[in-house]
Amino acid sequence: MELFNQSSFSRFILLGLSSIPYLEVIGFLAFLLMYLITLLTNLLLIIVVRINPKLQTPMYFFLTNLSFIDICFSTTVVPKILINTFKKDKSISLLECAVQMHFHLTLGSTECFILAVMAYDRFAAICRPLHYNTIMSTKVCISLAAASWTLSFMNSIIHVIYTFQMSFCHPHVNHFFCEVPPFIKISCSDTWLHEVAMYISAGIIASLSFFLTLISYIHILSTIFKISSSEGRYRALSTCGSHIIVVTVYYGTIMILYLRPHSHSSSDIDKSVSLLYSAVTPMVNPIIYSVRNQDVQGTIRRNLVKEIKSKIFLEKHY
């Protein structure tokens, strides 16, 4: 922790989304609802994949990774927002702030990698169906997931240490959680090198992941358009539609926040973008992936019907 002690302050004050009382109450209820939905839907998706042997495939392996990331992603941010809503003391210790920033960066970067890997999985399934089991073997899937987590963890540590090596003009952070951009704004140090490092990091992680995803989908669409039957084209597209929506929303918000010049940024816009990818996206991801997924819906319905029948049986006989 000696690395962090060079900071000017031992505690920081998170200003939050709003200081107007009735808006704080509305915000609290909205965040609480989003958090509960995030936990329930992502846990349900993980359980569904675990109990259905037909879903033990690479695509669902990465989907459960994504659900786990979304649960943790939301948990690093939302509980602190809920606690701070009605607290007079909205401060956060340097250590707690550093830990929150570290996990937030790690999970955000890992989600970028996992989304890119999921696009590669769809490419292998649609463009190389005869070699799919070899390309996306269990060993390859585990290696890709492990690499995503490891690279993200290392990248996050570097940025967190570098951030808290800076000195700060004041402890008031115009944000609702500890994130790198608002700390750059309150720094009294020369942040040029840190900003360049952040742009390079975000460029490599977000932009590279996005372009790998884009290349995968160019090949996928090229293959789909060669399918003669309209039913076959629709079936192939339906396996990619949910992923395209999630990728567009997530990569778009990440690149707006981390690749935009901070000298021209707005705190209100930054907070809105952070809110979108930190709280809203983890909530809607499992919903998007489940709405048109017949395998997931079928598993839920079958187990729900089974549970209802079991309760009726027990009520009749006991």
mmCIF file of C-alpha atoms in Angstrom:
data_model
loop_
_atom_site.group_PDB
_atom_site.id
_atom_site.type_symbol
_atom_site.label_atom_id
_atom_site.label_comp_id
_atom_site.label_asym_id
_atom_site.label_seq_id
_atom_site.Cartn_x
_atom_site.Cartn_y
_atom_site.Cartn_z
ATOM 1 C CA MET A 1 0.000 0.000 0.000
ATOM 2 C CA GLU A 2 3.022 2.314 -0.017
ATOM 3 C CA LEU A 3 2.308 2.849 -3.709
ATOM 4 C CA PHE A 4 -0.961 4.571 -2.811
ATOM 5 C CA ASN A 5 0.332 6.735 0.032
ATOM 6 C CA GLN A 6 1.685 9.385 -2.321
ATOM 7 C CA SER A 7 -1.866 10.557 -2.989
ATOM 8 C CA SER A 8 -2.770 13.923 -1.447
ATOM 9 C CA PHE A 9 -5.822 12.533 0.361
ATOM 10 C CA SER A 10 -6.644 9.398 2.335
ATOM 11 C CA ARG A 11 -10.376 9.704 1.591
ATOM 12 C CA PHE A 12 -12.409 10.944 -1.371
ATOM 13 C CA ILE A 13 -15.960 12.296 -1.469
ATOM 14 C CA LEU A 14 -18.223 10.895 -4.192
ATOM 15 C CA LEU A 15 -20.665 13.614 -5.226
ATOM 16 C CA GLY A 16 -23.082 11.080 -6.740
ATOM 17 C CA LEU A 17 -25.682 11.569 -9.444
ATOM 18 C CA SER A 18 -27.742 14.290 -7.772
ATOM 19 C CA SER A 19 -27.997 16.302 -4.553
ATOM 20 C CA ILE A 20 -31.758 16.917 -4.886
ATOM 21 C CA PRO A 21 -33.539 14.795 -2.209
ATOM 22 C CA TYR A 22 -36.498 13.537 -4.271
ATOM 23 C CA LEU A 23 -34.191 12.653 -7.194
ATOM 24 C CA GLU A 24 -31.968 10.729 -4.778
ATOM 25 C CA VAL A 25 -34.989 8.685 -3.641
ATOM 26 C CA ILE A 26 -35.996 7.976 -7.253
ATOM 27 C CA GLY A 27 -32.396 7.060 -8.032
ATOM 28 C CA PHE A 28 -32.210 4.727 -5.039
ATOM 29 C CA LEU A 29 -35.367 2.854 -6.089
ATOM 30 C CA ALA A 30 -34.229 2.670 -9.719
ATOM 31 C CA PHE A 31 -30.763 1.337 -8.801
ATOM 32 C CA LEU A 32 -32.222 -1.148 -6.328
ATOM 33 C CA LEU A 33 -34.647 -2.467 -8.948
ATOM 34 C CA MET A 34 -31.932 -2.694 -11.612
ATOM 35 C CA TYR A 35 -29.593 -4.480 -9.215
ATOM 36 C CA LEU A 36 -32.205 -7.055 -8.183
ATOM 37 C CA ILE A 37 -33.125 -7.718 -11.821
ATOM 38 C CA THR A 38 -29.429 -8.033 -12.691
ATOM 39 C CA LEU A 39 -28.828 -10.603 -9.955
ATOM 40 C CA LEU A 40 -31.981 -12.634 -10.652
ATOM 41 C CA THR A 41 -31.730 -12.753 -14.454
ATOM 42 C CA ASN A 42 -28.008 -13.495 -14.616
ATOM 43 C CA LEU A 43 -28.205 -16.142 -11.884
ATOM 44 C CA LEU A 44 -31.195 -17.701 -13.656
ATOM 45 C CA LEU A 45 -29.256 -17.850 -16.921
ATOM 46 C CA ILE A 46 -26.268 -19.498 -15.215
ATOM 47 C CA ILE A 47 -28.532 -22.066 -13.519
ATOM 48 C CA VAL A 48 -30.386 -22.820 -16.769
ATOM 49 C CA VAL A 49 -27.099 -23.513 -18.577
ATOM 50 C CA ARG A 50 -25.910 -25.750 -15.737
ATOM 51 C CA ILE A 51 -29.055 -27.903 -15.547
ATOM 52 C CA ASN A 52 -29.562 -28.436 -19.288
ATOM 53 C CA PRO A 53 -26.981 -30.849 -20.820
ATOM 54 C CA LYS A 54 -27.848 -29.541 -24.311
ATOM 55 C CA LEU A 55 -26.486 -26.143 -23.308
ATOM 56 C CA GLN A 56 -23.020 -27.449 -22.404
ATOM 57 C CA THR A 57 -21.508 -25.841 -25.504
ATOM 58 C CA PRO A 58 -18.781 -23.208 -26.053
ATOM 59 C CA MET A 59 -21.343 -20.473 -26.749
ATOM 60 C CA TYR A 60 -23.099 -21.023 -23.424
ATOM 61 C CA PHE A 61 -19.770 -21.436 -21.610
ATOM 62 C CA PHE A 62 -18.856 -17.890 -22.623
ATOM 63 C CA LEU A 63 -22.400 -16.714 -21.949
ATOM 64 C CA THR A 64 -22.153 -17.913 -18.336
ATOM 65 C CA ASN A 65 -18.802 -16.109 -18.110
ATOM 66 C CA LEU A 66 -20.571 -12.971 -19.304
ATOM 67 C CA SER A 67 -23.361 -13.417 -16.747
ATOM 68 C CA PHE A 68 -20.839 -13.865 -13.936
ATOM 69 C CA ILE A 69 -19.012 -10.711 -15.096
ATOM 70 C CA ASP A 70 -22.289 -8.754 -15.182
ATOM 71 C CA ILE A 71 -23.175 -9.821 -11.623
ATOM 72 C CA CYS A 72 -19.763 -8.777 -10.314
ATOM 73 C CA PHE A 73 -19.670 -5.649 -12.506
ATOM 74 C CA SER A 74 -22.935 -4.387 -11.056
ATOM 75 C CA THR A 75 -21.952 -5.432 -7.527
ATOM 76 C CA THR A 76 -18.765 -3.339 -7.602
ATOM 77 C CA VAL A 77 -20.796 -0.177 -8.264
ATOM 78 C CA VAL A 78 -24.482 -0.347 -7.290
ATOM 79 C CA PRO A 79 -24.319 -1.331 -3.562
ATOM 80 C CA LYS A 80 -22.022 1.633 -2.850
ATOM 81 C CA ILE A 81 -24.458 3.942 -4.645
ATOM 82 C CA LEU A 82 -27.359 2.599 -2.578
ATOM 83 C CA ILE A 83 -25.412 3.013 0.680
ATOM 84 C CA ASN A 84 -24.309 6.558 -0.154
ATOM 85 C CA THR A 85 -27.783 7.724 -1.142
ATOM 86 C CA PHE A 86 -28.982 8.282 2.419
ATOM 87 C CA LYS A 87 -25.606 8.721 4.125
ATOM 88 C CA LYS A 88 -24.397 12.162 5.115
ATOM 89 C CA ASP A 89 -20.822 10.976 4.887
ATOM 90 C CA LYS A 90 -20.378 10.056 1.213
ATOM 91 C CA SER A 91 -16.638 9.600 1.504
ATOM 92 C CA ILE A 92 -14.717 6.505 0.483
ATOM 93 C CA SER A 93 -11.287 5.466 1.718
ATOM 94 C CA LEU A 94 -8.364 5.411 -0.682
ATOM 95 C CA LEU A 95 -8.017 1.628 -0.301
ATOM 96 C CA GLU A 96 -11.727 0.984 -0.906
ATOM 97 C CA CYS A 97 -11.650 3.328 -3.891
ATOM 98 C CA ALA A 98 -8.596 1.584 -5.362
ATOM 99 C CA VAL A 99 -10.182 -1.856 -4.922
ATOM 100 C CA GLN A 100 -13.429 -0.692 -6.543
ATOM 101 C CA MET A 101 -11.544 0.883 -9.452
ATOM 102 C CA HIS A 102 -9.421 -2.246 -9.905
ATOM 103 C CA PHE A 103 -12.337 -4.675 -10.079
ATOM 104 C CA HIS A 104 -14.384 -2.316 -12.235
ATOM 105 C CA LEU A 105 -11.561 -2.029 -14.783
ATOM 106 C CA THR A 106 -10.832 -5.763 -14.661
ATOM 107 C CA LEU A 107 -14.449 -6.759 -15.225
ATOM 108 C CA GLY A 108 -15.010 -4.128 -17.912
ATOM 109 C CA SER A 109 -11.927 -5.228 -19.870
ATOM 110 C CA THR A 110 -12.791 -8.909 -19.474
ATOM 111 C CA GLU A 111 -16.272 -8.277 -20.873
ATOM 112 C CA CYS A 112 -14.688 -6.677 -23.968
ATOM 113 C CA PHE A 113 -12.530 -9.764 -24.519
ATOM 114 C CA ILE A 114 -15.358 -12.226 -23.859
ATOM 115 C CA LEU A 115 -17.661 -10.446 -26.331
ATOM 116 C CA ALA A 116 -14.917 -10.674 -28.969
ATOM 117 C CA VAL A 117 -14.399 -14.371 -28.205
ATOM 118 C CA MET A 118 -18.159 -14.977 -28.486
ATOM 119 C CA ALA A 119 -18.077 -13.388 -31.957
ATOM 120 C CA TYR A 120 -15.211 -15.718 -32.894
ATOM 121 C CA ASP A 121 -17.270 -18.652 -31.602
ATOM 122 C CA ARG A 122 -20.185 -17.652 -33.894
ATOM 123 C CA PHE A 123 -17.705 -17.312 -36.791
ATOM 124 C CA ALA A 124 -16.411 -20.838 -36.169
ATOM 125 C CA ALA A 125 -19.964 -22.252 -35.853
ATOM 126 C CA ILE A 126 -21.317 -20.630 -39.040
ATOM 127 C CA CYS A 127 -18.255 -20.346 -41.308
ATOM 128 C CA ARG A 128 -16.336 -23.472 -40.210
ATOM 129 C CA PRO A 129 -19.063 -25.870 -39.009
ATOM 130 C CA LEU A 130 -17.144 -29.057 -39.899
ATOM 131 C CA HIS A 131 -14.140 -27.967 -37.805
ATOM 132 C CA TYR A 132 -16.120 -26.267 -35.032
ATOM 133 C CA ASN A 133 -15.482 -28.891 -32.346
ATOM 134 C CA THR A 134 -11.742 -28.723 -33.022
ATOM 135 C CA ILE A 135 -11.544 -24.922 -33.221
ATOM 136 C CA MET A 136 -13.627 -24.413 -30.078
ATOM 137 C CA SER A 137 -12.521 -27.392 -28.015
ATOM 138 C CA THR A 138 -12.877 -27.364 -24.237
ATOM 139 C CA LYS A 139 -9.163 -26.642 -23.843
ATOM 140 C CA VAL A 140 -9.346 -23.700 -26.271
ATOM 141 C CA CYS A 141 -12.434 -22.246 -24.536
ATOM 142 C CA ILE A 142 -10.844 -22.409 -21.085
ATOM 143 C CA SER A 143 -7.595 -20.923 -22.426
ATOM 144 C CA LEU A 144 -9.418 -18.011 -24.095
ATOM 145 C CA ALA A 145 -11.418 -17.269 -20.942
ATOM 146 C CA ALA A 146 -8.325 -17.515 -18.719
ATOM 147 C CA ALA A 147 -6.338 -15.228 -21.037
ATOM 148 C CA SER A 148 -9.176 -12.666 -21.009
ATOM 149 C CA TRP A 149 -9.275 -12.581 -17.200
ATOM 150 C CA THR A 150 -5.467 -12.519 -16.784
ATOM 151 C CA LEU A 151 -4.791 -9.722 -19.289
ATOM 152 C CA SER A 152 -7.611 -7.624 -17.825
ATOM 153 C CA PHE A 153 -6.357 -8.139 -14.265
ATOM 154 C CA MET A 154 -2.820 -7.049 -15.169
ATOM 155 C CA ASN A 155 -4.013 -4.029 -17.181
ATOM 156 C CA SER A 156 -6.206 -2.911 -14.276
ATOM 157 C CA ILE A 157 -3.414 -3.096 -11.701
ATOM 158 C CA ILE A 158 -1.175 -0.851 -13.842
ATOM 159 C CA HIS A 159 -3.883 1.812 -14.265
ATOM 160 C CA VAL A 160 -4.913 1.829 -10.599
ATOM 161 C CA ILE A 161 -1.340 2.188 -9.349
ATOM 162 C CA TYR A 162 -0.657 4.924 -11.900
ATOM 163 C CA THR A 163 -3.868 6.783 -10.967
ATOM 164 C CA PHE A 164 -3.098 6.936 -7.251
ATOM 165 C CA GLN A 165 0.484 7.990 -7.873
ATOM 166 C CA MET A 166 -0.945 11.366 -8.936
ATOM 167 C CA SER A 167 -1.561 14.217 -6.522
ATOM 168 C CA PHE A 168 -5.050 15.710 -6.388
ATOM 169 C CA CYS A 169 -6.246 19.308 -6.048
ATOM 170 C CA HIS A 170 -9.235 18.360 -3.892
ATOM 171 C CA PRO A 171 -10.974 15.179 -2.673
ATOM 172 C CA HIS A 172 -14.358 15.864 -4.318
ATOM 173 C CA VAL A 173 -14.951 13.371 -7.155
ATOM 174 C CA ASN A 174 -17.816 14.352 -9.455
ATOM 175 C CA HIS A 175 -18.950 10.770 -9.980
ATOM 176 C CA PHE A 176 -20.904 8.028 -8.232
ATOM 177 C CA PHE A 177 -18.061 5.512 -8.022
ATOM 178 C CA CYS A 178 -14.267 5.402 -8.416
ATOM 179 C CA GLU A 179 -13.373 5.464 -12.102
ATOM 180 C CA VAL A 180 -10.210 6.713 -13.817
ATOM 181 C CA PRO A 181 -11.553 9.668 -15.925
ATOM 182 C CA PRO A 182 -12.999 11.739 -13.015
ATOM 183 C CA PHE A 183 -9.751 11.275 -11.051
ATOM 184 C CA ILE A 184 -7.760 12.643 -13.975
ATOM 185 C CA LYS A 185 -9.971 15.752 -13.857
ATOM 186 C CA ILE A 186 -9.157 16.509 -10.202
ATOM 187 C CA SER A 187 -5.444 15.798 -10.535
ATOM 188 C CA CYS A 188 -2.883 18.546 -9.969
ATOM 189 C CA SER A 189 -0.194 16.437 -11.626
ATOM 190 C CA ASP A 190 0.677 16.374 -15.299
ATOM 191 C CA THR A 191 -1.769 13.771 -16.599
ATOM 192 C CA TRP A 192 -0.579 13.716 -20.219
ATOM 193 C CA LEU A 193 1.353 10.447 -19.917
ATOM 194 C CA HIS A 194 -1.459 8.815 -17.949
ATOM 195 C CA GLU A 195 -4.031 9.851 -20.555
ATOM 196 C CA VAL A 196 -1.861 8.532 -23.377
ATOM 197 C CA ALA A 197 -1.447 5.231 -21.519
ATOM 198 C CA MET A 198 -5.211 5.055 -20.983
ATOM 199 C CA TYR A 199 -5.938 5.775 -24.657
ATOM 200 C CA ILE A 200 -3.456 3.103 -25.734
ATOM 201 C CA SER A 201 -4.905 0.596 -23.267
ATOM 202 C CA ALA A 202 -8.505 1.380 -24.221
ATOM 203 C CA GLY A 203 -7.512 1.326 -27.877
ATOM 204 C CA ILE A 204 -5.931 -2.090 -27.599
ATOM 205 C CA ILE A 205 -8.693 -3.619 -25.478
ATOM 206 C CA ALA A 206 -11.929 -1.957 -26.645
ATOM 207 C CA SER A 207 -11.049 -1.022 -30.236
ATOM 208 C CA LEU A 208 -9.137 -4.226 -31.015
ATOM 209 C CA SER A 209 -11.906 -6.351 -29.489
ATOM 210 C CA PHE A 210 -14.472 -4.375 -31.480
ATOM 211 C CA PHE A 211 -12.583 -4.769 -34.773
ATOM 212 C CA LEU A 212 -12.046 -8.493 -34.169
ATOM 213 C CA THR A 213 -15.778 -8.758 -33.571
ATOM 214 C CA LEU A 214 -16.461 -6.718 -36.710
ATOM 215 C CA ILE A 215 -14.181 -8.902 -38.849
ATOM 216 C CA SER A 216 -15.868 -12.032 -37.484
ATOM 217 C CA TYR A 217 -19.282 -10.683 -38.420
ATOM 218 C CA ILE A 218 -18.156 -9.626 -41.893
ATOM 219 C CA HIS A 219 -17.201 -13.262 -42.538
ATOM 220 C CA ILE A 220 -20.412 -14.468 -40.874
ATOM 221 C CA LEU A 221 -22.647 -12.230 -43.005
ATOM 222 C CA SER A 222 -20.727 -13.198 -46.147
ATOM 223 C CA THR A 223 -21.375 -16.862 -45.366
ATOM 224 C CA ILE A 224 -25.039 -16.284 -44.462
ATOM 225 C CA PHE A 225 -25.783 -14.484 -47.743
ATOM 226 C CA LYS A 226 -24.504 -17.554 -49.602
ATOM 227 C CA ILE A 227 -27.166 -19.736 -47.969
ATOM 228 C CA SER A 228 -29.849 -20.447 -50.563
ATOM 229 C CA SER A 229 -32.908 -20.841 -48.317
ATOM 230 C CA SER A 230 -34.385 -17.856 -46.507
ATOM 231 C CA GLU A 231 -35.166 -20.086 -43.512
ATOM 232 C CA GLY A 232 -31.516 -21.078 -43.258
ATOM 233 C CA ARG A 233 -30.385 -17.457 -43.429
ATOM 234 C CA TYR A 234 -32.885 -16.473 -40.717
ATOM 235 C CA ARG A 235 -31.775 -19.327 -38.456
ATOM 236 C CA ALA A 236 -28.119 -18.364 -38.843
ATOM 237 C CA LEU A 237 -28.820 -14.664 -38.221
ATOM 238 C CA SER A 238 -30.978 -15.409 -35.168
ATOM 239 C CA THR A 239 -27.974 -16.975 -33.413
ATOM 240 C CA CYS A 240 -26.061 -13.698 -33.825
ATOM 241 C CA GLY A 241 -28.729 -11.018 -33.365
ATOM 242 C CA SER A 242 -28.580 -10.850 -29.557
ATOM 243 C CA HIS A 243 -24.799 -10.683 -29.547
ATOM 244 C CA ILE A 244 -24.745 -7.854 -32.106
ATOM 245 C CA ILE A 245 -27.080 -5.751 -29.922
ATOM 246 C CA VAL A 246 -24.995 -6.300 -26.769
ATOM 247 C CA VAL A 247 -21.707 -5.598 -28.595
ATOM 248 C CA THR A 248 -23.012 -2.358 -30.130
ATOM 249 C CA VAL A 249 -24.261 -0.952 -26.830
ATOM 250 C CA TYR A 250 -21.278 -2.007 -24.714
ATOM 251 C CA TYR A 251 -18.403 -1.136 -27.049
ATOM 252 C CA GLY A 252 -20.118 2.125 -27.988
ATOM 253 C CA THR A 253 -20.365 3.349 -24.393
ATOM 254 C CA ILE A 254 -16.837 2.195 -23.467
ATOM 255 C CA MET A 255 -15.236 3.976 -26.416
ATOM 256 C CA ILE A 256 -17.231 7.179 -25.795
ATOM 257 C CA LEU A 257 -15.923 7.339 -22.215
ATOM 258 C CA TYR A 258 -12.319 6.183 -22.603
ATOM 259 C CA LEU A 259 -11.346 7.260 -26.120
ATOM 260 C CA ARG A 260 -12.808 10.767 -26.052
ATOM 261 C CA PRO A 261 -10.472 13.707 -25.250
ATOM 262 C CA HIS A 262 -11.029 14.466 -21.554
ATOM 263 C CA SER A 263 -10.401 18.168 -22.036
ATOM 264 C CA HIS A 264 -13.711 18.316 -23.946
ATOM 265 C CA SER A 265 -15.648 15.877 -21.762
ATOM 266 C CA SER A 266 -18.701 16.648 -19.644
ATOM 267 C CA SER A 267 -19.150 15.216 -16.153
ATOM 268 C CA ASP A 268 -22.886 14.732 -16.725
ATOM 269 C CA ILE A 269 -22.285 12.839 -19.968
ATOM 270 C CA ASP A 270 -19.526 10.765 -18.370
ATOM 271 C CA LYS A 271 -21.812 9.797 -15.491
ATOM 272 C CA SER A 272 -24.642 8.897 -17.873
ATOM 273 C CA VAL A 273 -22.344 6.719 -20.005
ATOM 274 C CA SER A 274 -20.883 5.042 -16.895
ATOM 275 C CA LEU A 275 -24.394 4.411 -15.606
ATOM 276 C CA LEU A 276 -25.345 2.803 -18.906
ATOM 277 C CA TYR A 277 -22.525 0.263 -19.087
ATOM 278 C CA SER A 278 -22.090 -0.320 -15.329
ATOM 279 C CA ALA A 279 -25.704 -0.766 -14.214
ATOM 280 C CA VAL A 280 -28.059 -0.890 -17.202
ATOM 281 C CA THR A 281 -26.086 -3.175 -19.549
ATOM 282 C CA PRO A 282 -25.537 -5.949 -16.931
ATOM 283 C CA MET A 283 -29.298 -5.920 -16.349
ATOM 284 C CA VAL A 284 -30.380 -6.138 -20.002
ATOM 285 C CA ASN A 285 -27.689 -8.563 -21.266
ATOM 286 C CA PRO A 286 -29.343 -11.776 -19.958
ATOM 287 C CA ILE A 287 -32.752 -10.511 -21.087
ATOM 288 C CA ILE A 288 -31.475 -9.869 -24.623
ATOM 289 C CA TYR A 289 -29.834 -13.293 -24.789
ATOM 290 C CA SER A 290 -32.936 -15.061 -23.445
ATOM 291 C CA VAL A 291 -35.835 -13.350 -25.253
ATOM 292 C CA ARG A 292 -35.334 -15.165 -28.574
ATOM 293 C CA ASN A 293 -33.418 -18.156 -27.256
ATOM 294 C CA GLN A 294 -35.703 -21.175 -27.500
ATOM 295 C CA ASP A 295 -33.294 -23.457 -25.604
ATOM 296 C CA VAL A 296 -33.168 -21.147 -22.588
ATOM 297 C CA GLN A 297 -36.909 -20.472 -22.626
ATOM 298 C CA GLY A 298 -37.690 -24.160 -23.033
ATOM 299 C CA THR A 299 -35.509 -25.101 -20.064
ATOM 300 C CA ILE A 300 -37.147 -22.455 -17.876
ATOM 301 C CA ARG A 301 -40.669 -23.529 -18.885
ATOM 302 C CA ARG A 302 -40.006 -27.240 -18.391
ATOM 303 C CA ASN A 303 -38.477 -26.768 -14.949
ATOM 304 C CA LEU A 304 -41.172 -24.271 -13.962
ATOM 305 C CA VAL A 305 -43.927 -26.707 -14.997
ATOM 306 C CA LYS A 306 -42.113 -29.517 -13.187
ATOM 307 C CA GLU A 307 -41.901 -27.416 -10.018
ATOM 308 C CA ILE A 308 -45.598 -26.481 -10.200
ATOM 309 C CA LYS A 309 -46.611 -30.127 -10.702
ATOM 310 C CA SER A 310 -44.473 -31.180 -7.735
ATOM 311 C CA LYS A 311 -46.165 -28.590 -5.502
ATOM 312 C CA ILE A 312 -49.623 -29.678 -6.642
ATOM 313 C CA PHE A 313 -48.719 -33.325 -5.987
ATOM 314 C CA LEU A 314 -47.460 -32.528 -2.482
ATOM 315 C CA GLU A 315 -50.575 -30.455 -1.675
ATOM 316 C CA LYS A 316 -52.876 -33.286 -2.777
ATOM 317 C CA HIS A 317 -51.108 -36.043 -0.855
ATOM 318 C CA TYR A 318 -50.074 -34.189 2.264
#
